[in-house]
Amino acid sequence: MGRMVALTLITFFGAIICCSWTKSIPNAPTPNIIIMLMDDMGWGDLGVFGQPSKETPNLDAMAAEGMLLPNFYTANPLCSPSRAALLTGRLPIRNGFYTTNAHARNAYTPQEIVGGISKDEILLPQLLKTKGYVSKIVGKWHLGHRPQYLPLKNGFDEWFGSPNCHFGPYNDQSKPNIPVYNNSEMLGRFYEDFKIDRNTGESNLTQIYLMEGLDFILRQTKAQQPFFLYWAVDATHAPVYASKRFLGKSQRGRYGDAVMELDYSIGQILKWLRTLGIDNNTFVFFTSDNGAAVMSGPNESGSNGPFLCGKETTFEGGMREPAIAWWPGHIKEGSVNFQLANVMDLFTTSLVLAGINPPDDRILDGLDLTPVLLNSSQPLKNRPIFYYRGNELMAVRLGQYKAHYWTWSNSWEEFKKGINFCPGEEVPNVTTHEQKEHTLQPLIFHLGRDPGEKFPLRSEYQDALSRISAVVQQHKDTLVPGIPQLNMCDIAVMYLKNTCYARCVLGKNNSFFNKLSFLMKNVIQG
Amino acid sequence: MGRMVALTLITFFGAIICCSWTKSIPNAPTPNIIIMLMDDMGWGDLGVFGQPSKETPNLDAMAAEGMLLPNFYTANPLCSPSRAALLTGRLPIRNGFYTTNAHARNAYTPQEIVGGISKDEILLPQLLKTKGYVSKIVGKWHLGHRPQYLPLKNGFDEWFGSPNCHFGPYNDQSKPNIPVYNNSEMLGRFYEDFKIDRNTGESNLTQIYLMEGLDFILRQTKAQQPFFLYWAVDATHAPVYASKRFLGKSQRGRYGDAVMELDYSIGQILKWLRTLGIDNNTFVFFTSDNGAAVMSGPNESGSNGPFLCGKETTFEGGMREPAIAWWPGHIKEGSVNFQLANVMDLFTTSLVLAGINPPDDRILDGLDLTPVLLNSSQPLKNRPIFYYRGNELMAVRLGQYKAHYWTWSNSWEEFKKGINFCPGEEVPNVTTHEQKEHTLQPLIFHLGRDPGEKFPLRSEYQDALSRISAVVQQHKDTLVPGIPQLNMCDIAVMYLKNTCYARCVLGKNNSFFNKLSFLMKNVIQG
């Protein structure tokens, strides 16, 4: 409530002062950069990508004003490695966001994992800082929760959000709820201090994240400071949530409510850029971290449209992402570009937009998309998409052809417990419950004719295979895997001194504000 | 080629004369009506409905200029009964377009079926004639091929097209190719006289159908005659075809080429209406006869987007259709309306637009959609959708809830031969290969949260069921099935005198162009 008041004030403040200063801002040589990263949102969740309920008017308008990229991919079908790839421009197999303790298992950073982003990696905000950019992450970090891994130790100047998923509520003792930070200060925890009602699905978090974003944009604009906002909201990750205003409003239930609130918020951000007069100087990119979590059932998960399976898998439903690029006056409005592209390109593209040379001391997987975005006619030819699942290269796309070297939905063991990564879908020899190797004779699909990966190719097979094989061979020959960072698990990590200490001391105190002031003094500054 | 020349001439002619006469045309009291009915095109084949290749710019523009109806249905998941329903405003179970010789089998009118549209039915063009409309069908008829069933015996003033599908090529003897008519005269046959190259997929048929449509529109406009054009093209029905200009142009293969050519042609028709200055006086509706024929594989079939299964089935993929209403100045541009609607509504709506009272001597299933189309805010509440398969009411939708009383994909016998009505999809207890009755405990899905019909409802079940049950009870209590027209099969029918006679006369003439000039002289002007 206090935050909503603050939001209103800021909006009012902005509305009054915007017109007096925008004209005096010299044209910044480099654009501000906003990356809006959704959590478990699927390709098919947007009206513009075919969601039957058509409840994303702001995103659809964003596409109409910018460029739609129907062939945009993540680097891994799970959150942590996807986010590590986005911020490093490198495949998880290179940046270490994978595990070697199980074949083809996607790893992430739940509370018991001790690892995080390697100190040898260079993150986007670190590089942007060299050109004077101020960077903020709003929302979920997911690159490690121990102190050295947190955003402010890795190039971000500001952070409002959580290191991990808002799973829970957990019990207070063996498993504490996930903390929420403001910069390096822990404000409290999900469920306790930042409410998420599991019964009703009500939570104000998206509104808080919206305010944090608007406030940051306003402050940097006033300071005439180029900025990078990484808006990593998580309302569409189970348990999905929305604030009261949106609950019950969607045709799609609670998940749809969450989408509507995110869509609304994105509309507010774009409107804010216009109000501040910086829309022509701000590059905005919208996408998601991985496919919809179809294993979570219809109330808690989204849609991957016509694509097979979802999150965790290397079928199209797991890794094809909704994607919109928006930069009025620079990106041609209403354009559609079929370039094969991925989240790692956002690293390289952002650097190019900022006039920074990408690091040349390491292999980068991200390409500069500016020729595609700004001319919308120059494809980056023959660029493959690699589909990794944990430590295994499962599949490769080149042009319209996708070859599967390994197939796997999920294990029989999980499946028999009722966990299904491909509910309602079963393509023989493709959605396999055992990890099935096809290296000697990869399954190939033509994704133009068969986006759902249902009909393995027969004709054209040899020609397609020989071209893909060359790409795979080159990739494997030159690949030097990074040191896996997510192999170690330690239950004691959940009681890391900073969070645990605060928790132990504060556990008996019921007042959020007392906790907050204590934290500010004793923990966050520690 | 001759036709292309004619097309060019007509276009040229129209361009010259349009401006001199359009202003002198008085505002017609009732609009012209164009129904564009695609064949086996799926909901997911349009960019605006989520096709990843986004190759339907003209249809997407039509939606942006008109109204999108994401909840539009056919009356039966197969061509003949769907078309009979459209033209009579009545369910096939009422108008007789079903069979009783097998339970839940969709019937149609292949050459060996002797039946057709009952003389007791009143067809849309018959009624439109009472207000001076001139009606033409271009393309596939499919309501019976014996003389008494053909279009000119059932209210149409003109016809260019075929009574049946362009299956084939057949041998000349036991099974002749399907004839093509101009009005009541047979011009020749598919493959022989109207080429379809099964190897390359090349055929000029869509261009011919386009020309026939443009020519009809031009003539009626010149004559200041209100018209009804039923443009029932079939390029997306297997064997799919496209003309040389479009072959190989799509990302989706031959099927996509066919879609591109249809999209182009639709763009040409809308442009023609503008050129002639009658766009504000012409109501245009685009839809398809049933879901994509996913059993035909990726080269010959389209996409049903996020929906389950396809043609022949009563899952959403079989009966949810792409739908766009367009009428500049009357239908709000860029609107989306979620009204549950169906092809039978086009009958009633067309009558209302033409100022004709719908017949009151029979039960009509079509509703007047004009309140929805013209105000876009008034839903026709509690209107159910009935999903029939042959003689059986398989499922009913009311609001977001759909109850399945029977489920069936296709028989084990067919399935074991490799024919699959739901390739890559398998929802236990739903996509059943036996005809499974659920009457005592219908399966219910929430189509907002679960458009793919994968998660049978648990909570809300009783409430949803009781509401649907009341509707079903009322429907069944009052239903008087029509006499089934498609029970009788007779191989001798294939040699019906008129088609055979024409064949004998024309069979010896090898020159298509000679025929064409003959037609131009004797038929088209006749």
PDB file of C-alpha atoms in Angstrom, chain A residues 110-199:
ATOM      1  CA  PRO A 110      17.832 -23.844  -5.243  1.00  0.00           C
ATOM      2  CA  GLN A 111      18.816 -22.999  -1.688  1.00  0.00           C
ATOM      3  CA  GLU A 112      20.858 -26.118  -1.131  1.00  0.00           C
ATOM      4  CA  ILE A 113      23.164 -25.532  -4.098  1.00  0.00           C
ATOM      5  CA  VAL A 114      26.344 -23.779  -3.024  1.00  0.00           C
ATOM      6  CA  GLY A 115      27.463 -22.612  -6.462  1.00  0.00           C
ATOM      7  CA  GLY A 116      26.781 -19.567  -8.559  1.00  0.00           C
ATOM      8  CA  ILE A 117      28.124 -17.503 -11.384  1.00  0.00           C
ATOM      9  CA  SER A 118      31.882 -18.005 -11.741  1.00  0.00           C
ATOM     10  CA  LYS A 119      34.127 -15.063 -10.930  1.00  0.00           C
ATOM     11  CA  ASP A 120      35.823 -15.684 -14.271  1.00  0.00           C
ATOM     12  CA  GLU A 121      32.711 -14.724 -16.184  1.00  0.00           C
ATOM     13  CA  ILE A 122      32.137 -11.156 -17.319  1.00  0.00           C
ATOM     14  CA  LEU A 123      28.547 -10.037 -17.015  1.00  0.00           C
ATOM     15  CA  LEU A 124      26.775  -7.531 -19.230  1.00  0.00           C
ATOM     16  CA  PRO A 125      26.390  -4.797 -16.577  1.00  0.00           C
ATOM     17  CA  GLN A 126      30.119  -4.966 -15.786  1.00  0.00           C
ATOM     18  CA  LEU A 127      30.897  -4.132 -19.376  1.00  0.00           C
ATOM     19  CA  LEU A 128      28.159  -1.530 -19.713  1.00  0.00           C
ATOM     20  CA  LYS A 129      29.633   0.265 -16.716  1.00  0.00           C
ATOM     21  CA  THR A 130      32.714   1.086 -18.795  1.00  0.00           C
ATOM     22  CA  LYS A 131      30.506   3.396 -20.839  1.00  0.00           C
ATOM     23  CA  GLY A 132      28.828   4.969 -17.871  1.00  0.00           C
ATOM     24  CA  TYR A 133      25.696   2.821 -17.787  1.00  0.00           C
ATOM     25  CA  VAL A 134      23.941   2.393 -14.456  1.00  0.00           C
ATOM     26  CA  SER A 135      22.402  -1.061 -14.146  1.00  0.00           C
ATOM     27  CA  LYS A 136      19.563  -2.409 -12.095  1.00  0.00           C
ATOM     28  CA  ILE A 137      18.018  -5.832 -11.824  1.00  0.00           C
ATOM     29  CA  VAL A 138      14.422  -5.970 -10.696  1.00  0.00           C
ATOM     30  CA  GLY A 139      13.152  -9.423  -9.780  1.00  0.00           C
ATOM     31  CA  LYS A 140      14.689 -12.842  -9.866  1.00  0.00           C
ATOM     32  CA  TRP A 141      18.448 -13.281 -10.015  1.00  0.00           C
ATOM     33  CA  HIS A 142      19.008 -17.026  -9.940  1.00  0.00           C
ATOM     34  CA  LEU A 143      22.755 -17.022 -10.479  1.00  0.00           C
ATOM     35  CA  GLY A 144      23.606 -18.106  -6.931  1.00  0.00           C
ATOM     36  CA  HIS A 145      22.492 -16.941  -3.519  1.00  0.00           C
ATOM     37  CA  ARG A 146      25.709 -16.867  -1.535  1.00  0.00           C
ATOM     38  CA  PRO A 147      27.038 -13.368  -0.955  1.00  0.00           C
ATOM     39  CA  GLN A 148      29.742 -13.412  -3.615  1.00  0.00           C
ATOM     40  CA  TYR A 149      27.273 -14.405  -6.308  1.00  0.00           C
ATOM     41  CA  LEU A 150      24.672 -11.715  -5.756  1.00  0.00           C
ATOM     42  CA  PRO A 151      23.954  -9.005  -8.359  1.00  0.00           C
ATOM     43  CA  LEU A 152      25.840  -6.144  -6.712  1.00  0.00           C
ATOM     44  CA  LYS A 153      28.978  -8.262  -6.705  1.00  0.00           C
ATOM     45  CA  ASN A 154      28.506  -8.901 -10.399  1.00  0.00           C
ATOM     46  CA  GLY A 155      28.165  -5.549 -12.051  1.00  0.00           C
ATOM     47  CA  PHE A 156      24.688  -4.394 -11.088  1.00  0.00           C
ATOM     48  CA  ASP A 157      24.440  -1.110  -9.234  1.00  0.00           C
ATOM     49  CA  GLU A 158      20.990  -1.807  -7.899  1.00  0.00           C
ATOM     50  CA  TRP A 159      18.799  -4.785  -7.185  1.00  0.00           C
ATOM     51  CA  PHE A 160      15.303  -5.231  -5.952  1.00  0.00           C
ATOM     52  CA  GLY A 161      14.237  -8.851  -5.833  1.00  0.00           C
ATOM     53  CA  SER A 162      15.102 -12.347  -4.787  1.00  0.00           C
ATOM     54  CA  PRO A 163      18.025 -14.621  -5.441  1.00  0.00           C
ATOM     55  CA  ASN A 164      15.758 -17.578  -6.095  1.00  0.00           C
ATOM     56  CA  CYS A 165      12.249 -18.691  -6.998  1.00  0.00           C
ATOM     57  CA  HIS A 166       9.321 -17.769  -4.800  1.00  0.00           C
ATOM     58  CA  PHE A 167       8.637 -21.402  -4.037  1.00  0.00           C
ATOM     59  CA  GLY A 168       7.054 -22.055  -0.718  1.00  0.00           C
ATOM     60  CA  PRO A 169       5.819 -21.244   1.801  1.00  0.00           C
ATOM     61  CA  TYR A 170       8.432 -23.244   3.619  1.00  0.00           C
ATOM     62  CA  ASN A 171       8.578 -23.981   7.292  1.00  0.00           C
ATOM     63  CA  ASP A 172      10.636 -21.643   9.351  1.00  0.00           C
ATOM     64  CA  GLN A 173      13.099 -24.234  10.556  1.00  0.00           C
ATOM     65  CA  SER A 174      14.572 -26.737   8.146  1.00  0.00           C
ATOM     66  CA  LYS A 175      13.669 -24.675   5.100  1.00  0.00           C
ATOM     67  CA  PRO A 176      13.263 -20.932   5.425  1.00  0.00           C
ATOM     68  CA  ASN A 177      11.336 -18.899   2.845  1.00  0.00           C
ATOM     69  CA  ILE A 178      13.302 -17.164   0.097  1.00  0.00           C
ATOM     70  CA  PRO A 179      14.625 -13.702   0.969  1.00  0.00           C
ATOM     71  CA  VAL A 180      13.882 -10.475  -0.897  1.00  0.00           C
ATOM     72  CA  TYR A 181      16.640  -7.889  -1.213  1.00  0.00           C
ATOM     73  CA  ASN A 182      16.844  -4.219  -1.846  1.00  0.00           C
ATOM     74  CA  ASN A 183      20.387  -3.787  -3.129  1.00  0.00           C
ATOM     75  CA  SER A 184      22.553  -5.669  -0.646  1.00  0.00           C
ATOM     76  CA  GLU A 185      20.031  -5.428   2.132  1.00  0.00           C
ATOM     77  CA  MET A 186      17.638  -8.214   2.873  1.00  0.00           C
ATOM     78  CA  LEU A 187      14.171  -6.761   3.355  1.00  0.00           C
ATOM     79  CA  GLY A 188      12.376  -9.877   4.397  1.00  0.00           C
ATOM     80  CA  ARG A 189      11.063 -13.072   2.943  1.00  0.00           C
ATOM     81  CA  PHE A 190       8.387 -14.239   0.546  1.00  0.00           C
ATOM     82  CA  TYR A 191       5.106 -15.245   2.203  1.00  0.00           C
ATOM     83  CA  GLU A 192       6.098 -13.645   5.504  1.00  0.00           C
ATOM     84  CA  ASP A 193       6.955 -10.095   4.516  1.00  0.00           C
ATOM     85  CA  PHE A 194       6.169 -10.184   0.806  1.00  0.00           C
ATOM     86  CA  LYS A 195       2.818 -11.852   0.735  1.00  0.00           C
ATOM     87  CA  ILE A 196       1.817 -14.476  -1.742  1.00  0.00           C
ATOM     88  CA  ASP A 197      -1.507 -16.049  -0.912  1.00  0.00           C
ATOM     89  CA  ARG A 198      -1.326 -19.616  -2.133  1.00  0.00           C
ATOM     90  CA  ASN A 199      -5.080 -20.046  -1.867  1.00  0.00           C
TER      91      ASN A 199
END
